[in-house]
Amino acid sequence: MNDIPPSSVTGELLKRPRIALYPGTFDPITNGHIDIIERGLNLFDRIVVTIAVNVQKIPLFSLEERSTMIQECFKDSERVTVGSTEGLIVDYARQHSAQAIIRGLRAVSDFDYEFQLALMNRRLERTVETVFFMTGFRWIYISSSGIKNAARCGGNITGLVPEHVERALQEKFA
Ligand code: COA
């Protein structure tokens, strides 16, 4: 049987490392985010967790604190790096030669916003695809705000965030 050689373009694409950005506010990173990153690592060679600016949010943790907390989660994985940008996600994707933007979907209610974000990003940069992962069932109901609210009121957040993030939240609200 004759094997059809890949075209030079396809061949080049196959040789390139598959890189994805995973943008968000990460204020703070939760086990739900980690679940998405782990799923992403099944498809991508590298993931750049990108702390980005959501103009509608005033973060509790500084950029440096959020970055350190994420780095701690992935200190044993060379395939996950942490970055930040105050600009457009698609520009940052281009700078990192990323072919994709990862987003997590928790419930149907996420879809409308995600759809708009993905289409806007595609409008801004056609070569970067948005890829959605379904969040693990255990994390469907969690959000950074929900966890911060619970921690602020002294609620038990064990198991929803990594231990070092739990400690950081307790220190913030001590
Ligand atoms: N598990 C648990 N929680 C999750 C989750 C998961 N898998 N996925 C999302 N969440 C939570 C987040 O913690 C966040 O909680 P919060 O609202 O309580 O803080 C919430 O769901 C929303 O997360 P997300 O949709 O990722 O919003 P964000 O504020 O974290 O990120 C940006 C939005 C930063 C990605 C977006 O504003 C952006 O792209 N900004 C850059 C500027 C840009 O490029 N703009 C052009 C596009 S319009």
PDB file of C-alpha atoms in Angstrom, residues 20-26 32-33 35-37 39-40 44 47-54 57 89 100-106 110-119 121 128-135:
ATOM      1  CA  ALA A  20      -1.864  26.270  24.579  1.00  0.00           C
ATOM      2  CA  LEU A  21      -2.583  29.255  26.779  1.00  0.00           C
ATOM      3  CA  TYR A  22      -4.942  28.833  29.690  1.00  0.00           C
ATOM      4  CA  PRO A  23      -6.011  32.388  30.582  1.00  0.00           C
ATOM      5  CA  GLY A  24      -7.909  33.542  33.629  1.00  0.00           C
ATOM      6  CA  THR A  25      -7.794  35.727  36.709  1.00  0.00           C
ATOM      7  CA  PHE A  26      -6.829  32.826  38.992  1.00  0.00           C
ATOM      8  CA  GLY A  32     -11.195  23.072  39.178  1.00  0.00           C
ATOM      9  CA  HIS A  33      -8.544  25.015  37.242  1.00  0.00           C
ATOM     10  CA  ASP A  35      -8.404  19.702  36.614  1.00  0.00           C
ATOM     11  CA  ILE A  36      -8.657  21.639  33.333  1.00  0.00           C
ATOM     12  CA  ILE A  37      -4.869  21.986  33.068  1.00  0.00           C
ATOM     13  CA  ARG A  39      -6.944  17.467  30.936  1.00  0.00           C
ATOM     14  CA  GLY A  40      -5.165  19.935  28.644  1.00  0.00           C
ATOM     15  CA  PHE A  44      -0.913  19.729  24.436  1.00  0.00           C
ATOM     16  CA  ILE A  47       0.448  24.907  28.693  1.00  0.00           C
ATOM     17  CA  VAL A  48       1.129  28.513  29.608  1.00  0.00           C
ATOM     18  CA  VAL A  49      -1.178  29.397  32.494  1.00  0.00           C
ATOM     19  CA  THR A  50      -1.748  33.066  31.753  1.00  0.00           C
ATOM     20  CA  ILE A  51      -2.854  35.478  34.436  1.00  0.00           C
ATOM     21  CA  ALA A  52      -4.842  38.043  32.496  1.00  0.00           C
ATOM     22  CA  VAL A  53      -6.792  41.159  33.292  1.00  0.00           C
ATOM     23  CA  ASN A  54     -10.540  40.950  33.580  1.00  0.00           C
ATOM     24  CA  LYS A  57     -12.597  42.198  38.680  1.00  0.00           C
ATOM     25  CA  ILE A  89      -4.833  37.083  25.056  1.00  0.00           C
ATOM     26  CA  ALA A 100      -4.811  27.297  21.121  1.00  0.00           C
ATOM     27  CA  ILE A 101      -6.563  28.940  24.045  1.00  0.00           C
ATOM     28  CA  ILE A 102      -7.955  26.540  26.627  1.00  0.00           C
ATOM     29  CA  ARG A 103     -11.186  27.321  28.431  1.00  0.00           C
ATOM     30  CA  GLY A 104     -13.105  25.204  30.905  1.00  0.00           C
ATOM     31  CA  LEU A 105     -16.852  24.726  30.840  1.00  0.00           C
ATOM     32  CA  ARG A 106     -18.633  24.010  34.108  1.00  0.00           C
ATOM     33  CA  ASP A 110     -20.785  29.357  31.161  1.00  0.00           C
ATOM     34  CA  PHE A 111     -21.544  28.787  27.509  1.00  0.00           C
ATOM     35  CA  ASP A 112     -22.929  32.164  26.481  1.00  0.00           C
ATOM     36  CA  TYR A 113     -19.954  34.106  27.839  1.00  0.00           C
ATOM     37  CA  GLU A 114     -17.452  31.585  26.513  1.00  0.00           C
ATOM     38  CA  PHE A 115     -19.055  31.637  23.071  1.00  0.00           C
ATOM     39  CA  GLN A 116     -18.707  35.430  22.888  1.00  0.00           C
ATOM     40  CA  LEU A 117     -15.129  35.362  24.181  1.00  0.00           C
ATOM     41  CA  ALA A 118     -14.094  32.641  21.727  1.00  0.00           C
ATOM     42  CA  LEU A 119     -15.684  34.408  18.760  1.00  0.00           C
ATOM     43  CA  ASN A 121     -10.712  36.071  20.050  1.00  0.00           C
ATOM     44  CA  VAL A 128      -5.581  30.681  17.351  1.00  0.00           C
ATOM     45  CA  GLU A 129      -8.331  28.174  18.162  1.00  0.00           C
ATOM     46  CA  THR A 130     -10.266  28.076  21.433  1.00  0.00           C
ATOM     47  CA  VAL A 131     -10.529  24.560  22.863  1.00  0.00           C
ATOM     48  CA  PHE A 132     -13.052  23.728  25.593  1.00  0.00           C
ATOM     49  CA  PHE A 133     -12.710  21.081  28.248  1.00  0.00           C
ATOM     50  CA  MET A 134     -15.528  19.871  30.446  1.00  0.00           C
ATOM     51  CA  THR A 135     -14.649  20.412  34.072  1.00  0.00           C
TER      52      THR A 135
END
